[in-house]
mmCIF file of N, CA and C and ligand atoms in Angstrom:
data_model
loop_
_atom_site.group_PDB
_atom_site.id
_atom_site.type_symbol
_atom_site.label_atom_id
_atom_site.label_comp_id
_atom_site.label_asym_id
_atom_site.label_seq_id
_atom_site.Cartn_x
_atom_site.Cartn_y
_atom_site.Cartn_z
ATOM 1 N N UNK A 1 -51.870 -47.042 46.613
ATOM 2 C CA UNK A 1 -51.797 -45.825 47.397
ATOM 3 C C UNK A 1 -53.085 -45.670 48.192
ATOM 4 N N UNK A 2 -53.203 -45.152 49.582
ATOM 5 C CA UNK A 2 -53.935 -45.332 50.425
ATOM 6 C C UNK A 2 -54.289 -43.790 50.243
ATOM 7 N N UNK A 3 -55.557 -43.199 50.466
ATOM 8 C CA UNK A 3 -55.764 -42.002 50.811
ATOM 9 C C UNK A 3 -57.153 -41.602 51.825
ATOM 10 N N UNK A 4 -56.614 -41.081 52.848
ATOM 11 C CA UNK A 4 -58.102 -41.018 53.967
ATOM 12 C C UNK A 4 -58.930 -39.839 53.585
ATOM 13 N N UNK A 5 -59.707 -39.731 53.456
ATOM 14 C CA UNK A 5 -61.210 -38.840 53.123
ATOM 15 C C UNK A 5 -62.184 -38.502 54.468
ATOM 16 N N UNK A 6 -62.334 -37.713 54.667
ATOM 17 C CA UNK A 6 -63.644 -37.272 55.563
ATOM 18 C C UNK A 6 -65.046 -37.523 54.566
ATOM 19 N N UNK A 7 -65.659 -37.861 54.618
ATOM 20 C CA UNK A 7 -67.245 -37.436 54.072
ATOM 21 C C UNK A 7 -68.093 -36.239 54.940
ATOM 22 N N UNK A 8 -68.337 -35.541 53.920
ATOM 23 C CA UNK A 8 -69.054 -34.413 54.051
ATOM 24 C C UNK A 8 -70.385 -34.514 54.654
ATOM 25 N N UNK A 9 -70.958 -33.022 55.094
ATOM 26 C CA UNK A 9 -72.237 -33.123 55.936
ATOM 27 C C UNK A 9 -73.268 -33.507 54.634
ATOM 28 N N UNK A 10 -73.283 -33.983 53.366
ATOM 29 C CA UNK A 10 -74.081 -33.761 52.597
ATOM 30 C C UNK A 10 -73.871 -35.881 51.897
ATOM 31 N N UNK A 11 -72.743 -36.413 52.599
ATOM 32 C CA UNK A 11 -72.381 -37.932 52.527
ATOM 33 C C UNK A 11 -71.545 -37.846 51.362
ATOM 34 N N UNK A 12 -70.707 -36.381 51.069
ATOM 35 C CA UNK A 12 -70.048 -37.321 49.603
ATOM 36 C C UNK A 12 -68.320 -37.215 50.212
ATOM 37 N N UNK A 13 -68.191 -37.832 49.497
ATOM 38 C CA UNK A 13 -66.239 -38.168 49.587
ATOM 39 C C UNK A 13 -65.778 -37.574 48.059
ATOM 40 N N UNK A 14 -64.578 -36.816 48.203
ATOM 41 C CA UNK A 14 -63.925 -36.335 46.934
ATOM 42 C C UNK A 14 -63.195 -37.087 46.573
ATOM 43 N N UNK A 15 -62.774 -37.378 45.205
ATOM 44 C CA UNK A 15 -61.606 -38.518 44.618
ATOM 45 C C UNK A 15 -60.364 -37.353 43.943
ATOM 46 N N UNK A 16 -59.105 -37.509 45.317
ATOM 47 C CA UNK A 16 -58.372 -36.870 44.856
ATOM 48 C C UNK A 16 -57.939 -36.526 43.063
ATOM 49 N N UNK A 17 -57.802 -35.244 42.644
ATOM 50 C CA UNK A 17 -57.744 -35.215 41.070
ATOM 51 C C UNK A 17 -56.554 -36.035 40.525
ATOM 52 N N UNK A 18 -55.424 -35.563 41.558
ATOM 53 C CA UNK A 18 -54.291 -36.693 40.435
ATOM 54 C C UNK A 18 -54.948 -38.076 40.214
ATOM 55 N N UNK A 19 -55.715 -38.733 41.547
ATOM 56 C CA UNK A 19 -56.028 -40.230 40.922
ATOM 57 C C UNK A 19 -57.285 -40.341 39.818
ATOM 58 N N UNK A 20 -58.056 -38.688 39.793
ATOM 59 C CA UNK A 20 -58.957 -39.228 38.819
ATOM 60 C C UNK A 20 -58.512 -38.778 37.481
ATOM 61 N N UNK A 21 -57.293 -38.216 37.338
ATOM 62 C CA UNK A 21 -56.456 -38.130 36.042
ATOM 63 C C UNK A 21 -56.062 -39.288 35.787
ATOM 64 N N UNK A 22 -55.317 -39.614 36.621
ATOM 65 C CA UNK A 22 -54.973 -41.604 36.201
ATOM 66 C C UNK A 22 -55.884 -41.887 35.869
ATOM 67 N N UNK A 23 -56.891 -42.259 36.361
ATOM 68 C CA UNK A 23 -57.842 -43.203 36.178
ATOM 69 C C UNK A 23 -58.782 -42.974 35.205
ATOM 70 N N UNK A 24 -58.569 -41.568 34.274
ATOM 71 C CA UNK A 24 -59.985 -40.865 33.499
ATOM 72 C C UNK A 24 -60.939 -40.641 33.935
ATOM 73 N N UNK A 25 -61.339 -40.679 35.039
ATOM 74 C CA UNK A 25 -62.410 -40.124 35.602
ATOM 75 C C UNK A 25 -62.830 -38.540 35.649
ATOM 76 N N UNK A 26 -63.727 -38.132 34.688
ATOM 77 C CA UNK A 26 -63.942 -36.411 34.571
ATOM 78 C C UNK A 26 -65.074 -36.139 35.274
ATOM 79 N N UNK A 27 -65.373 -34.902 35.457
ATOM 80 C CA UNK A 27 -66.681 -34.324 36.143
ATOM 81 C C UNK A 27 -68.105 -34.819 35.596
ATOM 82 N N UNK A 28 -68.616 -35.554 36.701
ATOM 83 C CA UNK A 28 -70.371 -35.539 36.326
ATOM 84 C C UNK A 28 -70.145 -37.209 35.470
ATOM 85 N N UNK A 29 -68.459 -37.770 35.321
ATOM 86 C CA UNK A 29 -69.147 -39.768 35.062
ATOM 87 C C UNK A 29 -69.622 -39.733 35.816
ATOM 88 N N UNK A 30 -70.595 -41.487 35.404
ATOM 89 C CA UNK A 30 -71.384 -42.059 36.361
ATOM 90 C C UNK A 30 -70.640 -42.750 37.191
ATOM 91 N N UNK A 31 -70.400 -43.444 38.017
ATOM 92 C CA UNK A 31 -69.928 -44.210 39.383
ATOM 93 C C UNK A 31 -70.540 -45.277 39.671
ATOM 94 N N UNK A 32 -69.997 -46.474 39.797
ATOM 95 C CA UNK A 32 -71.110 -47.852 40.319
ATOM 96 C C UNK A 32 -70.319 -47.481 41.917
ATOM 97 N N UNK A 33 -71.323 -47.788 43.251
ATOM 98 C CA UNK A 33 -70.930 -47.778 44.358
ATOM 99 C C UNK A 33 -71.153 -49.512 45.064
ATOM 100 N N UNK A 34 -70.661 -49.759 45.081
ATOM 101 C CA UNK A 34 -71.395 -51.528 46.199
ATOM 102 C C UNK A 34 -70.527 -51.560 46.972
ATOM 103 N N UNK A 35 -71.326 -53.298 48.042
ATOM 104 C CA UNK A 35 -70.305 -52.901 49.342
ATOM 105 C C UNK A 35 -70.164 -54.925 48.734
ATOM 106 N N UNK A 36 -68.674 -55.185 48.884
ATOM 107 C CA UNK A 36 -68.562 -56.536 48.621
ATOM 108 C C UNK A 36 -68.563 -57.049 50.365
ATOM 109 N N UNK A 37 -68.890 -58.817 49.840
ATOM 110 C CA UNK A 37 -68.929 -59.441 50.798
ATOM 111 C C UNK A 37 -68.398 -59.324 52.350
ATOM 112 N N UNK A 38 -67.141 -58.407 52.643
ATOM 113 C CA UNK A 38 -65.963 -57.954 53.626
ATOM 114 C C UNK A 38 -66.568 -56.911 53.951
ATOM 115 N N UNK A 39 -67.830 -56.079 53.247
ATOM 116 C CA UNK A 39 -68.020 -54.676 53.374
ATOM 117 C C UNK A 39 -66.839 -53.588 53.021
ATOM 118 N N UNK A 40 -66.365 -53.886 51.974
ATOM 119 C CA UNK A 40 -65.741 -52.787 51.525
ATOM 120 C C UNK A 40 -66.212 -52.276 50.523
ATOM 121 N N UNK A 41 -66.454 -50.929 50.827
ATOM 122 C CA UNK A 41 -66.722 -49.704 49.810
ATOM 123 C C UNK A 41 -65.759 -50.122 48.502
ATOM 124 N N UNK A 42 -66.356 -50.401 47.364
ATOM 125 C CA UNK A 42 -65.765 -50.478 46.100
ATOM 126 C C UNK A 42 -66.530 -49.494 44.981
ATOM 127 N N UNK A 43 -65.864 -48.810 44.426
ATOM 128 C CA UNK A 43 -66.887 -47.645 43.572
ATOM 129 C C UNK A 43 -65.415 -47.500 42.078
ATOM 130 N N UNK A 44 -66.297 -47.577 41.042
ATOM 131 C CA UNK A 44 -65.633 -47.613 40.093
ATOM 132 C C UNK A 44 -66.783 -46.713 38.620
ATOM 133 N N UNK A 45 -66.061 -46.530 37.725
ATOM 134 C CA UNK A 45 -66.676 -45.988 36.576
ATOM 135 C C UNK A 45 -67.479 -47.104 36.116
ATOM 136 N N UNK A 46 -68.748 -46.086 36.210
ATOM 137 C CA UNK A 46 -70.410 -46.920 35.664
ATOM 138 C C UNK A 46 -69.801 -47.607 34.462
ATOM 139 N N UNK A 47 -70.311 -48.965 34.443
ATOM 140 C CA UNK A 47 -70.528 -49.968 33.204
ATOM 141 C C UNK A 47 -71.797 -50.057 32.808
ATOM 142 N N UNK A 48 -72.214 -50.040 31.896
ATOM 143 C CA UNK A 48 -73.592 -49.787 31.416
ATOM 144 C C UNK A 48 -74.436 -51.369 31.317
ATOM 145 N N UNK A 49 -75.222 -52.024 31.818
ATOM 146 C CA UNK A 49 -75.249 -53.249 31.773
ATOM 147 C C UNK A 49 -77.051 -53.412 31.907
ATOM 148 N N UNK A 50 -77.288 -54.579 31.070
ATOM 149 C CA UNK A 50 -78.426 -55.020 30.406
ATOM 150 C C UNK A 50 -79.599 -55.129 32.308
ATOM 151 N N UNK A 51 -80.467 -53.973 31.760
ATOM 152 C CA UNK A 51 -81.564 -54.118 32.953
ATOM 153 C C UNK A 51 -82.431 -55.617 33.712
ATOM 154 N N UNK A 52 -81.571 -56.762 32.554
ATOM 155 C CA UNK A 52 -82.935 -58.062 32.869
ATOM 156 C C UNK A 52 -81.508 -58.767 33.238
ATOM 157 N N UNK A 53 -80.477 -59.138 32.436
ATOM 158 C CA UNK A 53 -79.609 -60.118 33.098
ATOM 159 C C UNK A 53 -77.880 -60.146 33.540
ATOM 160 N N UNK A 54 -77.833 -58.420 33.610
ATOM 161 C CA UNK A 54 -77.031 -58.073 33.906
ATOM 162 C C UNK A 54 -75.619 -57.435 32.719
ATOM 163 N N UNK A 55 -75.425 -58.157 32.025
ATOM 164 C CA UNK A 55 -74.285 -58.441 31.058
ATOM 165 C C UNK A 55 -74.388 -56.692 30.571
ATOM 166 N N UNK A 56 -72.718 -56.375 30.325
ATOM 167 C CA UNK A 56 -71.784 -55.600 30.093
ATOM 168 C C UNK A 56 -72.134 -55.210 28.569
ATOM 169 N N UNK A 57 -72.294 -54.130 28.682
ATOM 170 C CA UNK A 57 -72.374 -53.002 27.104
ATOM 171 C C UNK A 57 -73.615 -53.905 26.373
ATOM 172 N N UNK A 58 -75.192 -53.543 26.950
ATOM 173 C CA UNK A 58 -76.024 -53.488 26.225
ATOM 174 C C UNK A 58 -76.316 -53.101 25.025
ATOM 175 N N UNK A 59 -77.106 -53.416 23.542
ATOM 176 C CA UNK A 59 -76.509 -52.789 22.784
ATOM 177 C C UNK A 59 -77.963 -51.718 22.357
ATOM 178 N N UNK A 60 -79.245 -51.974 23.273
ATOM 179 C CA UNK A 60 -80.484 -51.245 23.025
ATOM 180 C C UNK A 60 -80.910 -50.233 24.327
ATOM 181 N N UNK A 61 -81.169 -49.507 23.751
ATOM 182 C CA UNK A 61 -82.343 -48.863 25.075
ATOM 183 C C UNK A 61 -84.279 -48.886 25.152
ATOM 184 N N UNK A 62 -84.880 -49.196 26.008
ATOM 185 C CA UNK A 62 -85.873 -49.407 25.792
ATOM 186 C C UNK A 62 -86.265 -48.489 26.999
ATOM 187 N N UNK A 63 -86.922 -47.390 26.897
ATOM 188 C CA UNK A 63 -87.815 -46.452 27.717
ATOM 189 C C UNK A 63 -86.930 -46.281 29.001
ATOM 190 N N UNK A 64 -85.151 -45.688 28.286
ATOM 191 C CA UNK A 64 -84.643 -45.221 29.360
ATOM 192 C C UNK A 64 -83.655 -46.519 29.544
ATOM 193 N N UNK A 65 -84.046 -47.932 29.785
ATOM 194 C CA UNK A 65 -83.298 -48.956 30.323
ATOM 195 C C UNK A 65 -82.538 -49.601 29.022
ATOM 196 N N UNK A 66 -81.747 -49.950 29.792
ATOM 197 C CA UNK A 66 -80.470 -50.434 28.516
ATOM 198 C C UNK A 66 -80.911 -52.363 28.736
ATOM 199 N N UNK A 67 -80.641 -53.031 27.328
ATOM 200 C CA UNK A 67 -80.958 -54.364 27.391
ATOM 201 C C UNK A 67 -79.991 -54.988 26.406
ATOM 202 N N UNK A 68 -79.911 -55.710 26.450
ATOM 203 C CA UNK A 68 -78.726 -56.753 25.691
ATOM 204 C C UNK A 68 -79.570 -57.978 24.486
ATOM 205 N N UNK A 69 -78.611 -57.864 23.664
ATOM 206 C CA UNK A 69 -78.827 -58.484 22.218
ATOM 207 C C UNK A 69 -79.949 -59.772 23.148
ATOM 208 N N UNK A 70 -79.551 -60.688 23.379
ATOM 209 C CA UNK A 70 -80.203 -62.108 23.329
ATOM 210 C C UNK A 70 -81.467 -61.691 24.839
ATOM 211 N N UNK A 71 -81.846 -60.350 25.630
ATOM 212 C CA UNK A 71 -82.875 -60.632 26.353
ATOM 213 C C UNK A 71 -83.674 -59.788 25.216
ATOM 214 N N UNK A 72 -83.371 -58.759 24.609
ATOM 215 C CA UNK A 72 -84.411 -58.699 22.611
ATOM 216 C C UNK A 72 -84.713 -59.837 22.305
ATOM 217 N N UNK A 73 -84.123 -60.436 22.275
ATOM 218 C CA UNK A 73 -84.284 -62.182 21.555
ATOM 219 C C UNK A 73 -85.065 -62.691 22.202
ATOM 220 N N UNK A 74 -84.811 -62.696 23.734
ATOM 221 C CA UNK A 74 -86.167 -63.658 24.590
ATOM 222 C C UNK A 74 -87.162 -62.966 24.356
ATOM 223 N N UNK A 75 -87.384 -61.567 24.630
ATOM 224 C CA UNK A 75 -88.630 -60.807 24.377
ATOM 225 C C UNK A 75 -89.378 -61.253 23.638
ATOM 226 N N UNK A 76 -88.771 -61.224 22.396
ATOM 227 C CA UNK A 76 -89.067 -61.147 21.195
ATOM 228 C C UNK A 76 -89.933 -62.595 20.628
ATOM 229 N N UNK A 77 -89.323 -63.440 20.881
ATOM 230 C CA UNK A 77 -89.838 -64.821 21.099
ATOM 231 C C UNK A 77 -91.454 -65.003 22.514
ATOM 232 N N UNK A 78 -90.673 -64.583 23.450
ATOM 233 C CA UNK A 78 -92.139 -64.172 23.975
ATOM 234 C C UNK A 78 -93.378 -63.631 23.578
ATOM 235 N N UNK A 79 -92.885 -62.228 23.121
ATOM 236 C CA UNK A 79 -94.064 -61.871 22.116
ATOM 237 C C UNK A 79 -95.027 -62.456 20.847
ATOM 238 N N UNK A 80 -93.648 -63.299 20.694
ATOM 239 C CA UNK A 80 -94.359 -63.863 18.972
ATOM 240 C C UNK A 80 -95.296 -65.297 20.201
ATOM 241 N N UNK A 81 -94.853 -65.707 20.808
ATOM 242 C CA UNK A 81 -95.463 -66.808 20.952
ATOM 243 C C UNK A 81 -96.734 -66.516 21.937
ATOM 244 N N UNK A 82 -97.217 -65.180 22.145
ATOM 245 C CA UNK A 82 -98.076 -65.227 22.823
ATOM 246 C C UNK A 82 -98.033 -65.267 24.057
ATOM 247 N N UNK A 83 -96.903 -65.505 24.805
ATOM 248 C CA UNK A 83 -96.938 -65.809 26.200
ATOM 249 C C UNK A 83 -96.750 -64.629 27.282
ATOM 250 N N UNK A 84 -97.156 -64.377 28.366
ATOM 251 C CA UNK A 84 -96.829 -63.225 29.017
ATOM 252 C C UNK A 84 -95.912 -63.419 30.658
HETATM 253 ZN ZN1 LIG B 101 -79.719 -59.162 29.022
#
């Protein structure tokens, strides 16, 4: 289903409610916005993903940033070995 939007004097676009009932989308989720290769606007519900190598459902937070099991592991190994 296609739906045209104006953007507002303030740059936001509304997501009609029936589609954000489908979709679960409630007031105040987060939103990932990017523009793929074609430049199309693609915006979907935030995935929470590791600040150093990207990967899906980090399982730590470190001062705010979310990080994933095995870049703990590199850290961690970094640290022990002294290296910076
Ligand atoms: Zn990682």
């Amino acid at each position: 289903m296609k739906h045209t939007k104006r953007i507002t004097s303030h740059g936001s676009v509304s997501i009609p409610i029936a589609l954000r009932r489908d979709l679960g989308i409630q007031e105040r989720d987060a939103m990932d916005l990017e523009v793929d290769p074609q430049g199309r606007i693609i915006l979907q519900p935030h995935v929470p993903r590791c600040c150093f190598c990207g990967e899906e459902e980090p399982t730590a937070s470190v001062s705010g940033r979310r990080i994933c099991r095995d870049c703990c592991r590199k850290a961690l190994l970094i640290l022990e070995r002294g290296e910076t």
